Amino acid sequence: MTRIVIVGGVAGGASAAARARRMSESANIVMFDRGDYVSFANCGLPYHIGGDIESRDALVLQTPQSFKQRFNVDVRIGCNVERINVASKTVTVRQLATGASYEEPYDKLLLSPGAKSVLPPIPGLINSRSFTLRTLPDMDNIMALIERDKPTHATVMGGGFIGLEAVEALKQRGLRVALVELGKQVMANVDAEMASPLHQAIKSHDVDLKLATAVTAVQEREADLQLTLSDGQTLSTQLLILATGVKPEIELAQQAGIEIGELGGIKVNQRMETSVADIYAAGDAVEHVELISGAPALIPLAGPANRQGRIAADNMLGGDKRYHATQGTAVCRVFDLTIASTGASEKMLQRNGRDYEKIYVHPMNHAGYFPGASAVSLKLLFEPTEGTILGAQAVGKDGVDKRIDVLAMAIRAKLTAFDLEEQELCYAPPYGSAKDVVNLAGFVAANYLRGETDICQVEDVLSPAPNQVVLDVRNPPELKNVGEVAGAVNIPLDQLRERLNELDDTKEYLVTCMVGLRAHVATRMLINAGFKAKNMTGGFKTYQMVNACL
């Protein structure tokens, strides 16, 4: 009979415990957690604060009693595993309520301690009005302060997933909110231009967005906190949520002599085995491999943690399952927008010195003639000769998640832009178009790869070479009402054929329109007439997104 000991619950540990029991009725399974909750929906915490999830009980997925009843797992909460005794194959456990310690033997040990919040070394940051948002008690403390003190202003430090969700939740509670982000953009896992619509949405919901700004000091006063900012300003707030990132919990692994990876996570192989025999690890504490680059990565997401826990459970019971890298597929709601991404970002590819090309499309999420259609802005990154898809990002009001899910599968299957042209996706007017967003991205990329249309980027249009001319083929009212491309010559598409004599065949034309479609028609027209031309991918809409980041 195999004796499995699991340290830590939630996504990695709890999924491993349930999987192990499903695979073996005879295994003896013990799961320790130092908190009071072994399985809860930590991704749902901001949504309970904001009122989307009304019942707190809905966040508690399993209790020790339900785990025992359904899975016959011995769950011991309020128990801190303080030491791994590798030679004797035991762990030292301390009961937090009593202080008593004891030894628990194991045949196989799974470490799933998760990650802990990173708190910047800011004077005064630890106080009665500052909270992280990682656990149910964190959420309870925030809601208790809101109920007790009735604050009118809150500040969130950090513009990642938790920070953005917290901002939305606090606005839904009726508070005035400031968001302070150290970087130049929110949502650092996407490229800057794709985050720029989020900045507009945040500001339009009356959030005081402070980018490229740090909190340098915090002073607790009788009824509020005074935050000193890096730009010299001060900010008075009554509630501070710290969403400044996380790092793996590795202390227990270090004590046991388990190898730690170069990024600071527990090093594991594809079987989720650590460097010490019979000890496995899963979840936010582990360092694994990023799919596109093959480089070590820390990607704290619930989906990978669940899969890693399942794989570890199978292997602890004699199986041979493998975890095949993480591609970082993620999604976040920001007021009325959704932002999602999968695979590599452009900045990641640049860091790794990887060759790539990029295109942008901005079609409607479903048939434009059906009520409620809204634009999806999608960025596709691909290998510039074979067309293998490297990454994708999308932002819009609706239909973003399903397009990124399709592209996540495409990346995992090593598909190319040519394959995207051929994908047969759902179409009915309320749901999509005959040429889906994904298909359109494939068409644009494949046109480039086949040499049918050359492309250029906003960066090229902002700084054209001496032999290049920017040609805008939109109609004059659009330029007046929406905006102009600096230095561009304007000839509307429907007049272009008759006005080719106005062009200089010694020049190369960088052609733009609103989203790239008319520019594609114009580019082909110019090429067929003997001119040199490139289509600025994504058109003026991409131009606006990029310029918003400059």
Coordinates of C-alpha atoms in Angstrom, one line a residue:
M1 CA 0.0 0.0 0.0
T2 CA 1.6 3.3 -1.1
R3 CA 1.6 6.1 1.4
I4 CA 1.3 9.5 -0.3
V5 CA 1.8 12.7 1.6
I6 CA 0.8 16.0 0.0
V7 CA 2.0 19.4 1.3
G8 CA -0.4 22.1 0.2
G9 CA -3.9 22.0 -1.3
V10 CA -5.7 24.2 -3.7
A11 CA -5.0 23.6 -7.5
G12 CA -2.0 21.4 -7.4
G13 CA -2.3 19.5 -4.2
A14 CA -6.0 19.0 -4.1
S15 CA -6.2 17.8 -7.8
A16 CA -3.3 15.4 -7.0
A17 CA -5.1 14.0 -4.0
A18 CA -8.4 13.4 -5.9
R19 CA -6.6 11.9 -8.9
A20 CA -4.6 9.6 -6.7
R21 CA -7.7 8.2 -5.1
R22 CA -9.4 7.7 -8.4
M23 CA -6.5 5.7 -9.6
S24 CA -6.0 3.7 -6.4
E25 CA -8.5 2.7 -3.7
S26 CA -5.7 1.2 -1.6
A27 CA -3.3 4.2 -1.4
N28 CA -3.1 5.9 1.9
I29 CA -3.3 9.7 1.2
V30 CA -2.7 12.4 3.7
M31 CA -2.8 16.1 2.7
F32 CA -1.5 18.9 4.9
D33 CA -2.3 22.6 4.7
R34 CA -1.3 25.3 7.2
G35 CA -4.4 27.3 6.4
D36 CA -8.0 26.7 7.2
Y37 CA -9.0 26.0 3.6
V38 CA -7.6 23.1 1.5
S39 CA -9.5 23.7 -1.7
F40 CA -10.9 27.1 -2.6
A41 CA -11.3 29.2 -5.8
N42 CA -8.6 31.8 -5.3
C43 CA -9.2 33.1 -8.8
G44 CA -12.8 34.0 -7.6
L45 CA -11.8 36.2 -4.7
P46 CA -12.0 39.6 -6.4
Y47 CA -15.4 38.7 -7.9
H48 CA -16.9 38.0 -4.5
I49 CA -15.6 41.4 -3.3
G50 CA -17.2 43.0 -6.3
G51 CA -20.5 41.2 -5.9
D52 CA -20.4 39.0 -9.1
I53 CA -20.2 35.9 -6.9
E54 CA -22.7 36.5 -4.2
S55 CA -22.1 33.6 -1.9
R56 CA -18.8 33.2 -0.1
D57 CA -19.5 29.5 0.3
A58 CA -19.4 29.2 -3.5
L59 CA -15.6 29.8 -3.3
V60 CA -15.0 26.8 -0.9
L61 CA -14.7 23.9 -3.3
Q62 CA -13.9 21.1 -0.8
T63 CA -13.6 20.8 2.9
P64 CA -11.7 18.3 5.0
Q65 CA -15.0 16.5 5.6
S66 CA -16.1 16.4 2.0
F67 CA -12.6 15.2 0.9
K68 CA -12.8 12.4 3.4
Q69 CA -16.3 11.4 2.5
R70 CA -15.9 11.5 -1.3
F71 CA -12.2 10.6 -1.8
N72 CA -11.2 9.0 1.6
V73 CA -8.3 11.5 1.8
D74 CA -7.1 12.4 5.3
V75 CA -7.0 16.2 5.1
R76 CA -5.3 18.0 8.0
I77 CA -5.7 21.8 8.0
G78 CA -3.9 24.2 10.4
C79 CA -0.8 21.9 10.1
N80 CA 2.5 23.3 8.9
V81 CA 5.0 20.9 7.5
E82 CA 8.3 22.3 8.8
R83 CA 10.9 19.8 7.7
I84 CA 11.4 16.9 5.2
N85 CA 13.6 14.2 6.7
V86 CA 14.9 12.6 3.5
A87 CA 16.8 9.8 5.1
S88 CA 13.9 8.5 7.2
K89 CA 11.2 9.5 4.6
T90 CA 9.2 11.4 7.1
V91 CA 8.0 15.0 7.4
T92 CA 7.9 17.0 10.6
V93 CA 4.5 18.5 11.1
R94 CA 3.5 21.2 13.7
Q95 CA -0.1 21.7 14.6
L96 CA -0.6 25.5 14.7
A97 CA -3.4 25.5 17.2
T98 CA -1.5 23.5 19.9
G99 CA 2.2 23.8 18.9
A100 CA 2.5 20.0 19.1
S101 CA 4.8 18.4 16.5
Y102 CA 5.0 14.9 15.1
E103 CA 6.5 12.8 12.3
E104 CA 4.5 11.6 9.4
P105 CA 6.0 8.9 7.2
Y106 CA 5.7 8.8 3.4
D107 CA 6.5 6.6 0.5
K108 CA 5.9 9.4 -2.0
L109 CA 5.8 13.1 -1.2
L110 CA 4.3 15.8 -3.3
L111 CA 5.2 19.5 -2.6
S112 CA 2.5 21.9 -3.7
P113 CA 3.1 24.9 -1.4
G114 CA 2.2 27.5 -4.1
A115 CA 3.5 31.0 -4.3
K116 CA 3.6 33.9 -1.8
S117 CA 3.0 37.6 -2.4
V118 CA 6.0 39.7 -3.0
L119 CA 6.0 42.8 -0.9
P120 CA 8.3 45.6 -2.0
P121 CA 10.6 47.0 0.8
I122 CA 8.5 50.2 1.2
P123 CA 8.6 52.0 4.6
G124 CA 5.2 51.7 6.4
L125 CA 3.8 49.2 3.9
I126 CA 2.7 46.7 6.7
N127 CA -0.2 48.4 8.4
S128 CA -3.9 47.8 9.3
R129 CA -5.2 49.1 6.0
S130 CA -2.9 47.2 3.6
F131 CA -3.8 43.7 2.3
T132 CA -2.7 41.1 -0.2
L133 CA -5.4 39.1 -2.0
R134 CA -4.3 35.5 -2.3
T135 CA -6.4 33.6 0.3
L136 CA -9.9 33.5 1.7
P137 CA -8.8 35.2 4.9
D138 CA -7.2 38.0 2.8
M139 CA -10.6 38.5 1.1
D140 CA -12.4 38.3 4.4
N141 CA -10.1 41.0 5.9
I142 CA -10.7 43.3 2.9
M143 CA -14.4 42.9 3.1
A144 CA -14.4 43.4 6.9
L145 CA -12.7 46.7 6.5
I146 CA -15.1 47.8 3.8
E147 CA -18.1 46.9 5.9
R148 CA -16.6 48.4 9.1
D149 CA -15.0 51.6 7.9
K150 CA -17.1 52.4 4.8
P151 CA -14.1 53.7 2.9
T152 CA -14.7 56.0 0.0
H153 CA -11.2 55.6 -1.6
A154 CA -9.0 52.6 -2.3
T155 CA -5.6 52.2 -4.0
V156 CA -4.3 49.1 -5.8
M157 CA -0.6 48.6 -6.3
G158 CA 0.2 46.4 -9.3
G159 CA -1.6 46.2 -12.7
G160 CA -1.5 42.4 -13.3
F161 CA -4.4 40.0 -13.2
I162 CA -5.2 40.4 -9.5
G163 CA -4.6 44.1 -9.5
L164 CA -7.0 44.7 -12.5
E165 CA -9.6 42.4 -11.1
A166 CA -9.4 44.2 -7.7
V167 CA -9.8 47.6 -9.3
E168 CA -13.0 46.5 -11.1
A169 CA -14.3 44.9 -7.8
L170 CA -13.7 48.0 -5.8
K171 CA -15.3 50.2 -8.4
Q172 CA -18.4 47.9 -8.3
R173 CA -18.5 48.5 -4.6
G174 CA -18.8 52.2 -5.2
L175 CA -15.3 53.3 -4.2
R176 CA -13.1 55.8 -5.9
V177 CA -10.0 53.9 -7.0
A178 CA -6.4 54.6 -7.9
L179 CA -4.2 52.1 -9.7
V180 CA -0.4 52.5 -9.2
E181 CA 1.7 50.5 -11.6
L182 CA 5.5 50.6 -11.6
G183 CA 5.7 49.7 -15.3
K184 CA 4.7 51.7 -18.4
Q185 CA 1.7 49.4 -19.0
V186 CA -0.7 47.2 -17.1
M187 CA -0.9 43.4 -17.9
A188 CA 2.9 43.0 -18.5
N189 CA 2.4 39.5 -20.1
V190 CA 1.1 41.2 -23.3
D191 CA 2.8 43.7 -25.6
A192 CA 2.4 47.4 -24.8
E193 CA 0.2 48.3 -27.8
M194 CA -2.3 45.5 -26.9
A195 CA -2.5 46.9 -23.3
S196 CA -3.3 50.4 -24.5
P197 CA -7.1 49.8 -24.9
L198 CA -7.1 48.6 -21.3
H199 CA -5.6 52.0 -20.2
Q200 CA -8.4 53.8 -22.0
A201 CA -11.1 51.5 -20.4
I202 CA -9.6 52.0 -16.9
K203 CA -9.6 55.8 -17.3
S204 CA -13.1 55.8 -18.8
H205 CA -14.3 54.2 -15.6
D206 CA -13.0 57.0 -13.6
V207 CA -10.0 55.1 -12.2
D208 CA -6.9 57.2 -11.4
L209 CA -4.3 55.3 -13.4
K210 CA -0.7 56.1 -12.5
L211 CA 1.7 54.3 -14.8
A212 CA 5.5 54.3 -14.4
T213 CA 4.9 55.3 -10.8
A214 CA 6.0 53.7 -7.6
V215 CA 4.9 54.0 -4.0
T216 CA 8.0 55.0 -2.1
A217 CA 6.5 55.3 1.5
V218 CA 3.3 54.7 3.4
Q219 CA 2.2 56.5 6.5
E220 CA -0.7 55.2 8.5
R221 CA -2.8 57.9 10.0
E222 CA -5.9 57.8 12.1
A223 CA -8.5 57.4 9.3
D224 CA -6.4 56.7 6.2
L225 CA -3.0 56.0 4.6
Q226 CA -0.8 58.7 3.0
L227 CA 1.1 57.2 0.1
T228 CA 4.2 59.0 -1.2
L229 CA 4.7 58.4 -4.9
S230 CA 7.9 58.4 -7.0
D231 CA 6.8 61.5 -8.9
G232 CA 6.7 63.5 -5.6
Q233 CA 2.9 63.5 -5.2
T234 CA 1.0 62.2 -2.2
L235 CA -2.2 60.2 -2.3
S236 CA -4.7 59.8 0.6
T237 CA -6.4 56.4 0.6
Q238 CA -8.3 54.3 3.1
L239 CA -7.6 50.9 1.7
L240 CA -4.5 49.6 0.0
I241 CA -4.4 46.3 -1.9
L242 CA -1.0 44.9 -2.7
A243 CA -1.0 43.1 -6.0
T244 CA 2.8 43.4 -6.7
G245 CA 3.5 39.8 -7.8
V246 CA 4.3 36.4 -6.3
K247 CA 7.3 34.2 -5.9
P248 CA 7.5 30.4 -5.3
E249 CA 7.4 29.0 -1.8
I250 CA 10.7 27.0 -1.8
E251 CA 11.9 27.1 1.8
L252 CA 10.8 23.5 2.6
A253 CA 12.3 22.2 -0.6
Q254 CA 15.6 24.1 0.1
Q255 CA 15.8 22.6 3.6
A256 CA 15.5 19.1 2.1
G257 CA 18.3 19.8 -0.4
I258 CA 16.0 19.8 -3.4
E259 CA 17.5 21.5 -6.4
I260 CA 16.1 25.0 -7.1
G261 CA 16.0 26.3 -10.7
E262 CA 17.7 29.4 -12.0
L263 CA 14.5 31.5 -11.7
G264 CA 13.9 30.5 -8.1
G265 CA 11.3 27.7 -8.4
I266 CA 11.5 24.1 -7.5
K267 CA 13.3 22.3 -10.3
V268 CA 11.3 19.3 -11.7
N269 CA 11.5 17.0 -14.7
Q270 CA 8.6 16.2 -17.1
R271 CA 7.4 13.6 -14.6
M272 CA 7.1 16.3 -11.9
E273 CA 10.0 14.6 -10.0
T274 CA 12.4 16.8 -8.0
S275 CA 16.1 16.1 -7.6
V276 CA 15.4 14.0 -4.5
A277 CA 14.0 10.5 -5.0
D278 CA 10.3 10.0 -4.3
I279 CA 9.7 13.7 -3.9
Y280 CA 7.5 15.4 -6.5
A281 CA 6.4 19.0 -6.9
A282 CA 3.5 20.8 -8.7
G283 CA 1.8 24.1 -9.0
D284 CA 3.0 27.7 -8.6
A285 CA 6.1 26.6 -6.7
V286 CA 7.7 24.8 -9.6
E287 CA 9.9 26.0 -12.4
H288 CA 9.0 24.4 -15.6
V289 CA 9.6 24.9 -19.4
E290 CA 8.0 27.6 -21.6
L291 CA 6.7 26.0 -24.7
I292 CA 7.9 28.4 -27.4
S293 CA 11.4 29.2 -26.1
G294 CA 12.1 26.0 -24.2
A295 CA 13.5 28.2 -21.5
P296 CA 12.8 27.8 -17.7
A297 CA 9.7 29.7 -16.7
L298 CA 7.6 30.6 -13.7
I299 CA 3.9 30.8 -14.8
P300 CA 1.5 30.7 -11.9
L301 CA -1.7 29.6 -13.5
A302 CA -4.4 27.3 -12.2
G303 CA -4.7 25.2 -15.3
P304 CA -1.1 24.1 -15.4
A305 CA -1.1 23.5 -11.6
N306 CA -4.1 21.2 -12.0
R307 CA -2.5 19.2 -14.8
Q308 CA 0.8 18.9 -13.0
G309 CA -1.0 17.6 -9.9
R310 CA -2.7 14.9 -11.9
I311 CA 0.5 13.9 -13.6
A312 CA 2.4 13.7 -10.3
A313 CA -0.4 11.6 -8.8
D314 CA -0.2 9.1 -11.6
N315 CA 3.5 8.8 -11.4
M316 CA 3.6 8.4 -7.6
L317 CA 1.4 5.4 -8.2
G318 CA 3.7 3.9 -10.8
G319 CA 2.6 5.6 -14.0
D320 CA 4.7 7.3 -16.5
K321 CA 2.9 10.6 -17.5
R322 CA 4.7 13.6 -18.8
Y323 CA 4.1 17.4 -18.5
H324 CA 4.9 19.0 -21.9
A325 CA 5.7 22.7 -21.1
T326 CA 3.5 25.7 -20.3
Q327 CA 2.4 28.2 -23.0
G328 CA 0.9 30.7 -20.6
T329 CA -2.6 30.9 -22.0
A330 CA -4.5 33.5 -19.9
V331 CA -7.5 35.8 -19.9
C332 CA -8.7 38.7 -17.8
R333 CA -11.8 40.9 -17.7
V334 CA -11.2 44.7 -17.4
F335 CA -14.5 46.4 -17.1
D336 CA -16.2 45.9 -20.5
L337 CA -13.1 44.6 -22.2
T338 CA -11.4 41.2 -22.2
I339 CA -7.7 40.7 -22.8
A340 CA -6.2 37.3 -23.5
S341 CA -3.0 35.8 -24.7
T342 CA -1.2 32.6 -25.5
G343 CA 2.3 31.6 -26.4
A344 CA 5.1 34.1 -26.8
S345 CA 4.8 37.8 -26.7
E346 CA 6.8 40.0 -29.0
K347 CA 9.0 41.2 -26.2
M348 CA 9.7 37.6 -25.2
L349 CA 10.7 36.8 -28.7
Q350 CA 13.0 39.8 -28.8
R351 CA 14.6 38.8 -25.5
N352 CA 15.3 35.4 -26.8
G353 CA 16.6 36.6 -30.2
R354 CA 14.0 34.7 -32.1
D355 CA 13.1 35.6 -35.6
Y356 CA 9.4 36.4 -36.0
E357 CA 6.9 38.4 -38.0
K358 CA 3.7 40.0 -36.7
I359 CA 0.3 41.0 -38.2
Y360 CA -2.8 42.7 -36.7
V361 CA -6.5 42.3 -37.6
H362 CA -9.4 44.2 -36.1
P363 CA -12.6 42.5 -37.4
M364 CA -16.0 42.2 -35.7
N365 CA -16.6 39.5 -33.2
H366 CA -19.6 38.3 -35.2
A367 CA -21.5 39.3 -38.4
G368 CA -21.5 43.1 -38.5
Y369 CA -25.1 43.2 -39.7
F370 CA -26.3 41.4 -36.5
P371 CA -26.9 43.7 -33.6
G372 CA -24.2 44.0 -30.9
A373 CA -21.2 43.4 -33.1
S374 CA -17.9 44.8 -31.6
A375 CA -14.3 44.7 -32.8
V376 CA -11.7 42.2 -31.7
S377 CA -8.1 43.4 -32.1
L378 CA -5.8 40.4 -32.6
K379 CA -2.1 40.3 -32.9
L380 CA -0.5 37.1 -34.4
L381 CA 3.2 36.3 -34.1
F382 CA 4.6 33.7 -36.4
E383 CA 7.8 32.3 -37.8
P384 CA 8.7 34.3 -40.9
T385 CA 9.5 31.5 -43.3
E386 CA 7.4 28.4 -42.4
G387 CA 4.6 30.4 -40.7
T388 CA 4.6 28.4 -37.5
I389 CA 2.4 30.2 -34.9
L390 CA 4.5 31.5 -32.0
G391 CA 1.9 33.6 -30.0
A392 CA -1.3 35.6 -30.1
Q393 CA -2.9 38.3 -28.1
A394 CA -6.4 39.8 -28.4
V395 CA -8.5 42.5 -26.8
G396 CA -12.2 43.4 -27.2
K397 CA -15.6 43.3 -25.7
D398 CA -16.7 39.9 -26.7
G399 CA -15.4 36.7 -28.4
V400 CA -11.8 37.3 -27.3
D401 CA -11.5 34.1 -25.2
K402 CA -12.7 31.7 -27.9
R403 CA -10.3 33.1 -30.5
I404 CA -7.3 32.8 -28.2
D405 CA -8.4 29.3 -27.2
V406 CA -8.4 28.3 -30.8
L407 CA -4.9 29.7 -31.3
A408 CA -3.7 28.1 -28.1
M409 CA -4.6 24.7 -29.6
A410 CA -3.0 25.7 -32.9
I411 CA 0.3 26.5 -31.1
R412 CA 0.2 23.3 -29.1
A413 CA -0.4 21.4 -32.4
K414 CA 2.5 23.3 -34.1
L415 CA 0.1 24.6 -36.8
T416 CA 1.0 27.4 -39.2
A417 CA -0.7 30.5 -40.6
F418 CA -1.6 28.4 -43.6
D419 CA -3.5 26.0 -41.3
L420 CA -5.4 29.0 -39.9
E421 CA -6.8 29.7 -43.4
E422 CA -8.3 26.3 -43.5
Q423 CA -9.8 26.1 -40.0
E424 CA -13.6 25.5 -40.1
L425 CA -15.0 27.4 -37.2
C426 CA -18.6 28.0 -36.0
Y427 CA -20.5 30.5 -38.0
A428 CA -24.0 32.0 -37.4
P429 CA -24.6 35.7 -37.4
P430 CA -24.9 36.0 -33.5
Y431 CA -21.6 34.1 -33.0
G432 CA -19.1 34.8 -35.8
S433 CA -18.6 35.5 -39.4
A434 CA -18.0 33.3 -42.5
K435 CA -14.4 34.6 -42.3
D436 CA -13.7 34.2 -38.6
V437 CA -11.2 36.4 -36.8
V438 CA -8.8 33.5 -36.7
N439 CA -9.3 32.8 -40.4
L440 CA -8.6 36.5 -41.2
A441 CA -5.4 36.4 -39.2
G442 CA -4.4 33.4 -41.2
F443 CA -5.3 35.0 -44.5
V444 CA -3.1 38.1 -43.7
A445 CA -0.2 36.1 -42.5
A446 CA -0.4 33.6 -45.4
N447 CA -0.5 36.4 -48.0
Y448 CA 2.7 37.7 -46.6
L449 CA 4.4 34.3 -46.3
R450 CA 3.5 33.5 -50.0
G451 CA 4.9 36.8 -51.1
E452 CA 1.5 37.9 -52.4
T453 CA 1.5 41.1 -50.3
D454 CA 4.4 42.6 -48.4
I455 CA 3.7 44.2 -45.1
C456 CA 5.1 47.0 -43.0
Q457 CA 4.6 48.0 -39.3
V458 CA 3.6 51.2 -37.6
E459 CA 7.2 51.7 -36.7
D460 CA 8.1 51.9 -40.4
V461 CA 5.3 54.5 -41.1
L462 CA 6.5 56.6 -38.1
S463 CA 10.0 56.8 -39.6
P464 CA 9.8 56.1 -43.4
A465 CA 13.0 55.9 -45.4
P466 CA 13.8 58.6 -47.9
N467 CA 12.5 56.5 -50.8
Q468 CA 9.2 55.7 -49.0
V469 CA 5.8 57.5 -49.1
V470 CA 3.0 56.9 -46.7
L471 CA -0.3 56.5 -48.6
D472 CA -3.6 56.7 -46.7
V473 CA -6.5 55.3 -48.7
R474 CA -9.3 56.3 -46.3
N475 CA -12.0 58.8 -47.2
P476 CA -11.3 62.4 -46.2
P477 CA -14.2 62.5 -43.6
E478 CA -12.5 59.6 -41.7
L479 CA -9.2 61.5 -41.5
K480 CA -11.1 64.5 -40.1
N481 CA -13.2 62.6 -37.6
V482 CA -10.9 59.8 -36.5
G483 CA -7.4 61.1 -37.1
E484 CA -4.6 61.3 -39.6
V485 CA -1.3 59.5 -40.1
A486 CA 1.4 62.0 -39.8
G487 CA 2.9 62.9 -43.2
A488 CA 0.6 60.7 -45.2
V489 CA -0.6 61.4 -48.7
N490 CA -4.4 60.8 -49.0
I491 CA -5.9 59.2 -52.0
P492 CA -9.2 57.4 -51.3
L493 CA -9.2 53.7 -52.4
D494 CA -12.1 54.2 -54.8
Q495 CA -10.2 57.0 -56.6
L496 CA -6.8 55.3 -56.6
R497 CA -7.1 53.5 -59.9
E498 CA -7.8 56.7 -61.8
R499 CA -5.1 58.7 -59.9
L500 CA -2.2 56.3 -60.3
N501 CA -0.6 58.9 -62.5
E502 CA -0.1 61.1 -59.4
L503 CA 2.3 58.5 -57.9
D504 CA 6.0 58.2 -58.4
D505 CA 7.2 54.7 -59.5
T506 CA 10.6 55.3 -58.0
K507 CA 9.1 55.4 -54.5
E508 CA 7.9 52.6 -52.3
Y509 CA 4.4 53.2 -50.9
L510 CA 3.5 52.3 -47.3
V511 CA -0.3 51.9 -47.5
T512 CA -2.7 52.3 -44.7
C513 CA -6.4 52.5 -44.1
M514 CA -8.6 52.0 -41.0
V515 CA -7.9 48.3 -40.2
G516 CA -5.8 47.1 -43.2
L517 CA -8.5 45.7 -45.5
R518 CA -8.7 48.6 -48.0
A519 CA -5.0 49.0 -47.8
H520 CA -4.6 45.4 -48.9
V521 CA -6.8 46.0 -51.9
A522 CA -4.8 49.2 -52.6
T523 CA -1.5 47.4 -52.2
R524 CA -2.4 44.7 -54.7
M525 CA -3.6 47.4 -57.1
L526 CA -0.3 49.2 -56.9
I527 CA 1.7 46.0 -57.2
N528 CA -0.3 45.0 -60.3
A529 CA 0.3 48.4 -61.8
G530 CA 4.1 48.1 -61.3
F531 CA 4.6 50.1 -58.1
K532 CA 6.4 48.9 -55.0
A533 CA 4.0 48.8 -52.0
K534 CA 3.6 47.4 -48.5
N535 CA 0.4 47.2 -46.4
M536 CA 0.7 48.6 -42.9
T537 CA -0.7 45.7 -41.0
G538 CA -3.7 46.6 -38.8
G539 CA -4.1 50.1 -40.3
F540 CA -4.9 53.3 -38.4
K541 CA -6.4 51.3 -35.5
T542 CA -3.0 49.7 -34.8
Y543 CA -1.3 53.1 -35.4
Q544 CA -3.4 54.5 -32.6
M545 CA -2.6 51.6 -30.2
V546 CA 1.1 51.9 -30.8
N547 CA 1.1 55.7 -30.5
A548 CA -0.7 55.5 -27.2
C549 CA 2.4 53.7 -25.8
L550 CA 5.0 56.2 -27.1

